[in-house]
Amino acid sequence: MPRYADIVLPLYQPTYTFEVADGCDLTVGEAVAVQFGQKAVYTGIVWRIHNERPTAKQIKTISQKLYDKPLLSARQMELWEWIADLYMCTLGEVMRVALPALIKPRGADEESFEHEQFRPRTLHFVTLCGELAAEERSKMERRAPRQYELLTQLESRGELRRAECDAAALAALRKKGLVELVEREVEGCVESECQYALPTLSECQQKAYDQIVHNFTQVQTVLLRGVTGSGKTEIYMHLIARTLAAGGDVLYLVPEIAMTSQLLARVRRVFGERVIPYHSKLTNVRRAEIYSRLNRSEGGELVLGTRSALFLPLHNLQLVIVDEEHDSSYKQTEPAPRYQGRDAAVMLAHLHGAKSLLGSATPSIESYVRAATGKYREVVLAERYGGAQLPEVIVSDTIRAAKRGERKSHFNKIMLDKIEERLERGEQVLLFQNRRGMSPYVSCGDCGWTARCPHCNVSLTLHSGSRLTCHYCGYSEPLPRRCPACTTAEVKPMGFGTEKIEQEIATLFPEARVARLDRDTVTSESACNRIVEAFERGETDIMVGTQIITKGFDFSRVTLVGVLNADNLLNAPDFRASERAFQTIMQFAGRGGRGAEAGEVVIQTAEPDHPILRQVMMGDYVAMAHAQAAERRAFLYPPYSRLIGITMRYRDAKLLHRAAIELAERLRGRFARRVLGPTIPPVDRVRGEHIVEIMLKIESGASFSRARQILREIIADLLQHRDYRHIVTICHVDAS
Ligand code: ADP
Ligand code: ZN
Ligand code: ZN
């Protein structure tokens, strides 16, 4: 009988070997409680069972088995290993993000592990509990038609699932004491017999659908390139229905939670309670319940989630959809595992022998090249549903406008005219500015002093209420009245962020109702939903926001979208800047004109002739992708190479630089000209730690796994040096 087991713990450390007690029957993938360190007991995963006695003197015994079923299947374990190897982290670091907190409890002793199995799946049902006088009834019918509608629905059907009800109407009826919520346990899927109310596909959607299905018989991965509003989501729904009907599980990934609420409502209208939303803002209990229930499911599950949903136990996975596949939020940058969720999704599908569908109006250059070289198949959907026109793009030169006196605060005249037009017609406007706060920095007009963070090498951002805040470490201080350097002049806000735009719009259009969507207002999922839903109901006219307003939303009354400053998109210091600028602006443009009225896009820029803006004006994705791919090939950037960013951090700048130079030298010994740096990044100090970077560029064709292996060895060797032991060294694979 095997006597030892290698256990993965949710720590940076590698696996540890424990002894298996007599009579303890272990299986790979199972969760166990083990003592590690002096006092702590952790949940660990049995990774390997064997008979090789480890060299350590004292070997601890596995204390306890958890759960009645392994937490991980062989395929999940393979995915973890693939991620740990490719993205250069430990299995323990993968475990940290992969398993919900309550599934992997830790504590001071074994009693902490007397935990539940998270068995029940409870659903909320709405029933009537009060009556309304006839007079009140007719009042409600006139004044609150949605509440009235819900009430009459309940009267005819007895009860409704909460998800079927209009949230606002439900809340109002509850407040009036007319309805109540009851919780009931439901085992497994509630509506396997249900006939889905799928939309009928248009002719060209049907054609695209047929092509996808056909291509799936020949390749694993299809890229669906469909212009915004072409109905990609509707095509997904048909594919989902087909997969569920066959008893398969579906994983439907979206880049951000901000997008899930609107989409969830839409997907629920077709698939009802069967849809399982999964993202980081769910409660710990909910996440544990979902994990545990899926682990026992027989199939036919539909998960709609952000990248961490990849790690859920979908044992019968047959279809993976990655919506907005180009979106940079699929990449986790901090902390490890620094993985690319889209690529991991394709790998996951591969491990299951499942199909993967990547959808976007503006696919990543990586996927475009893979489709062009036959690795993926591409299906194109070129028209908007219902014959709606793509919005017209107007590029407006800020410098010329200023010269002609046609610029008021941060707006060109044409932008203001167009906004006014929309307000008069009762239509809605979205305004995008990719910086939050009032002003990205404040500066003295006389001596040039700027407010900087004492802990980071960045300027402080001015927020309303006159506070200066560091966007890197959170440090904040009040705005000084006089310049602290020359003590004479006043300090002036420079540049502009979303708050400033919100304020200026309120001054320029006092009658408009303005909302703002950015990290400062989106403090929780519900805060986000409130802002989005109010806009959806037409309670606000103009929504100002950062990147998040550019994505996914489907608002039918938006007819104008404005980009306030395209220049900081175009000039970002990143080889992907052009691609990203194109994607962001096209994506954002796609938010407009989705209803009956045509939409317009106004882009303010100091470089109206920038090739990317020309391609945006023409809506020419292929021209953009072609040009970018050629450039990447010429300069050997991804997908023609792979990049590993090596970041080193330490308090002592001198020692750090010495170590970085030494590391770069050693790397050059093995990788020659593939090593770039060390370089000092634009923000070279954060939270008191200095930062240097080295880049490793491995061309396609060379062995990437061998390169990672050599890199690991060289770094481990360097960090052996006693002076360098405490330098934090991070490898970031596929970094940009
Ligand atoms: P995309 O995801 O490509 O941006 P959507 O799926 O959001 O496009 O579709 C755009 C709009 O058109 C949505 O409001 C959607 O409900 C509507 N629509 C698309 N296809 C159909 C269809 N076949 N039947 C009814 N409505 C559709
Ligand atoms: Zn000064
Ligand atoms: Zn700071």
Tab-separated table of N, CA and C in Angstrom, residues 251-311:
chain	number	residue	atom	x	y	z
A	251	LEU	N	-19.559	26.617	-20.543
A	251	LEU	CA	-18.896	27.696	-19.822
A	251	LEU	C	-18.899	28.918	-20.722
A	252	TYR	N	-19.526	29.992	-20.246
A	252	TYR	CA	-19.701	31.208	-21.040
A	252	TYR	C	-18.953	32.317	-20.302
A	253	LEU	N	-17.803	32.713	-20.846
A	253	LEU	CA	-16.958	33.684	-20.155
A	253	LEU	C	-17.136	35.092	-20.704
A	254	VAL	N	-17.176	36.048	-19.800
A	254	VAL	CA	-17.188	37.467	-20.163
A	254	VAL	C	-16.036	38.136	-19.416
A	255	PRO	N	-15.540	39.268	-19.965
A	255	PRO	CA	-14.348	39.840	-19.332
A	255	PRO	C	-14.563	40.422	-17.946
A	256	GLU	N	-15.687	41.081	-17.703
A	256	GLU	CA	-15.820	41.772	-16.427
A	256	GLU	C	-17.198	41.637	-15.831
A	257	ILE	N	-17.249	41.725	-14.502
A	257	ILE	CA	-18.545	41.629	-13.836
A	257	ILE	C	-19.470	42.769	-14.189
A	258	ALA	N	-18.892	43.941	-14.481
A	258	ALA	CA	-19.747	45.071	-14.849
A	258	ALA	C	-20.687	44.651	-15.963
A	259	MET	N	-20.225	43.718	-16.796
A	259	MET	CA	-21.039	43.299	-17.922
A	259	MET	C	-22.010	42.190	-17.605
A	260	THR	N	-21.825	41.507	-16.481
A	260	THR	CA	-22.644	40.320	-16.286
A	260	THR	C	-24.102	40.644	-15.996
A	261	SER	N	-24.396	41.754	-15.306
A	261	SER	CA	-25.773	41.942	-14.857
A	261	SER	C	-26.743	42.082	-16.034
A	262	GLN	N	-26.370	42.928	-17.010
A	262	GLN	CA	-27.256	43.093	-18.159
A	262	GLN	C	-27.340	41.808	-18.987
A	263	LEU	N	-26.198	41.197	-19.168
A	263	LEU	CA	-26.163	39.977	-19.961
A	263	LEU	C	-26.894	38.836	-19.250
A	264	LEU	N	-26.696	38.779	-17.932
A	264	LEU	CA	-27.338	37.727	-17.151
A	264	LEU	C	-28.851	37.790	-17.317
A	265	ALA	N	-29.404	39.006	-17.229
A	265	ALA	CA	-30.849	39.155	-17.384
A	265	ALA	C	-31.274	38.626	-18.748
A	266	ARG	N	-30.461	38.924	-19.750
A	266	ARG	CA	-30.775	38.509	-21.111
A	266	ARG	C	-30.702	36.994	-21.275
A	267	VAL	N	-29.667	36.406	-20.707
A	267	VAL	CA	-29.500	34.961	-20.834
A	267	VAL	C	-30.550	34.241	-19.992
A	268	ARG	N	-30.928	34.857	-18.854
A	268	ARG	CA	-31.963	34.256	-18.001
A	268	ARG	C	-33.316	34.249	-18.691
A	269	ARG	N	-33.567	35.247	-19.527
A	269	ARG	CA	-34.843	35.270	-20.229
A	269	ARG	C	-34.987	34.015	-21.094
A	270	VAL	N	-33.873	33.457	-21.512
A	270	VAL	CA	-33.936	32.235	-22.308
A	270	VAL	C	-33.766	30.989	-21.438
A	271	PHE	N	-32.773	30.996	-20.558
A	271	PHE	CA	-32.448	29.758	-19.846
A	271	PHE	C	-32.879	29.738	-18.379
A	272	GLY	N	-33.515	30.838	-17.936
A	272	GLY	CA	-34.067	30.869	-16.584
A	272	GLY	C	-33.029	30.618	-15.504
A	273	GLU	N	-33.464	29.931	-14.447
A	273	GLU	CA	-32.633	29.674	-13.282
A	273	GLU	C	-31.429	28.796	-13.572
A	274	ARG	N	-31.439	28.176	-14.701
A	274	ARG	CA	-30.349	27.280	-15.023
A	274	ARG	C	-29.005	28.011	-15.112
A	275	VAL	N	-29.049	29.290	-15.462
A	275	VAL	CA	-27.819	30.066	-15.592
A	275	VAL	C	-27.189	30.285	-14.222
A	276	ILE	N	-25.913	29.954	-14.116
A	276	ILE	CA	-25.205	30.143	-12.853
A	276	ILE	C	-24.168	31.243	-13.035
A	277	PRO	N	-24.430	32.427	-12.453
A	277	PRO	CA	-23.406	33.473	-12.557
A	277	PRO	C	-22.263	33.179	-11.587
A	278	TYR	N	-21.047	33.432	-12.006
A	278	TYR	CA	-19.897	33.158	-11.136
A	278	TYR	C	-18.825	34.213	-11.341
A	279	HIS	N	-18.548	34.965	-10.296
A	279	HIS	CA	-17.509	35.993	-10.382
A	279	HIS	C	-17.046	36.356	-8.982
A	280	SER	N	-16.065	37.250	-8.920
A	280	SER	CA	-15.406	37.520	-7.642
A	280	SER	C	-16.273	38.288	-6.647
A	281	LYS	N	-17.364	38.885	-7.108
A	281	LYS	CA	-18.162	39.665	-6.169
A	281	LYS	C	-19.261	38.836	-5.485
A	282	LEU	N	-19.342	37.552	-5.795
A	282	LEU	CA	-20.315	36.710	-5.086
A	282	LEU	C	-19.825	36.487	-3.656
A	283	THR	N	-20.739	36.129	-2.776
A	283	THR	CA	-20.312	35.843	-1.406
A	283	THR	C	-19.531	34.526	-1.391
A	284	ASN	N	-18.724	34.365	-0.353
A	284	ASN	CA	-17.943	33.131	-0.215
A	284	ASN	C	-18.833	31.902	-0.135
A	285	VAL	N	-19.959	32.042	0.571
A	285	VAL	CA	-20.865	30.901	0.720
A	285	VAL	C	-21.432	30.512	-0.641
A	286	ARG	N	-21.856	31.508	-1.385
A	286	ARG	CA	-22.437	31.233	-2.698
A	286	ARG	C	-21.429	30.529	-3.606
A	287	ARG	N	-20.200	30.997	-3.563
A	287	ARG	CA	-19.196	30.381	-4.435
A	287	ARG	C	-18.915	28.942	-4.045
A	288	ALA	N	-18.873	28.713	-2.747
A	288	ALA	CA	-18.632	27.345	-2.277
A	288	ALA	C	-19.796	26.435	-2.661
A	289	GLU	N	-21.018	26.951	-2.524
A	289	GLU	CA	-22.208	26.165	-2.898
A	289	GLU	C	-22.161	25.781	-4.366
A	290	ILE	N	-21.798	26.767	-5.188
A	290	ILE	CA	-21.765	26.511	-6.628
A	290	ILE	C	-20.724	25.435	-6.937
A	291	TYR	N	-19.555	25.572	-6.355
A	291	TYR	CA	-18.491	24.602	-6.623
A	291	TYR	C	-18.950	23.198	-6.250
A	292	SER	N	-19.511	23.145	-5.052
A	292	SER	CA	-19.881	21.855	-4.517
A	292	SER	C	-21.027	21.211	-5.311
A	293	ARG	N	-21.987	22.032	-5.710
A	293	ARG	CA	-23.104	21.474	-6.471
A	293	ARG	C	-22.654	21.006	-7.854
A	294	LEU	N	-21.828	21.835	-8.514
A	294	LEU	CA	-21.358	21.451	-9.845
A	294	LEU	C	-20.524	20.177	-9.782
A	295	ASN	N	-19.807	20.024	-8.680
A	295	ASN	CA	-18.949	18.841	-8.554
A	295	ASN	C	-19.767	17.554	-8.525
A	296	ARG	N	-21.041	17.670	-8.152
A	296	ARG	CA	-21.875	16.471	-8.124
A	296	ARG	C	-22.866	16.412	-9.282
A	297	SER	N	-22.779	17.412	-10.169
A	297	SER	CA	-23.774	17.485	-11.238
A	297	SER	C	-23.559	16.383	-12.279
A	298	GLU	N	-24.649	16.030	-12.909
A	298	GLU	CA	-24.595	15.009	-13.962
A	298	GLU	C	-24.448	15.633	-15.343
A	299	GLY	N	-24.348	16.954	-15.401
A	299	GLY	CA	-24.229	17.624	-16.694
A	299	GLY	C	-25.420	18.516	-16.983
A	300	GLY	N	-25.325	19.239	-18.107
A	300	GLY	CA	-26.398	20.165	-18.463
A	300	GLY	C	-26.328	21.467	-17.685
A	301	GLU	N	-25.114	21.878	-17.298
A	301	GLU	CA	-24.951	23.103	-16.514
A	301	GLU	C	-24.516	24.256	-17.414
A	302	LEU	N	-24.974	25.449	-17.046
A	302	LEU	CA	-24.593	26.648	-17.789
A	302	LEU	C	-24.025	27.679	-16.818
A	303	VAL	N	-22.724	27.927	-16.928
A	303	VAL	CA	-22.067	28.908	-16.064
A	303	VAL	C	-21.741	30.151	-16.883
A	304	LEU	N	-22.149	31.316	-16.369
A	304	LEU	CA	-21.812	32.596	-16.997
A	304	LEU	C	-20.878	33.315	-16.035
A	305	GLY	N	-19.623	33.443	-16.406
A	305	GLY	CA	-18.708	33.971	-15.401
A	305	GLY	C	-17.510	34.698	-15.964
A	306	THR	N	-16.727	35.239	-15.040
A	306	THR	CA	-15.465	35.864	-15.401
A	306	THR	C	-14.374	34.795	-15.357
A	307	ARG	N	-13.129	35.183	-15.622
A	307	ARG	CA	-12.099	34.171	-15.891
A	307	ARG	C	-11.950	33.099	-14.813
A	308	SER	N	-12.220	33.422	-13.533
A	308	SER	CA	-11.992	32.405	-12.503
A	308	SER	C	-13.001	31.252	-12.592
A	309	ALA	N	-14.076	31.431	-13.366
A	309	ALA	CA	-15.043	30.350	-13.562
A	309	ALA	C	-14.428	29.158	-14.305
A	310	LEU	N	-13.268	29.394	-14.913
A	310	LEU	CA	-12.521	28.322	-15.580
A	310	LEU	C	-12.237	27.142	-14.663
A	311	PHE	N	-12.163	27.448	-13.367
A	311	PHE	CA	-11.718	26.430	-12.420
A	311	PHE	C	-12.864	25.647	-11.807
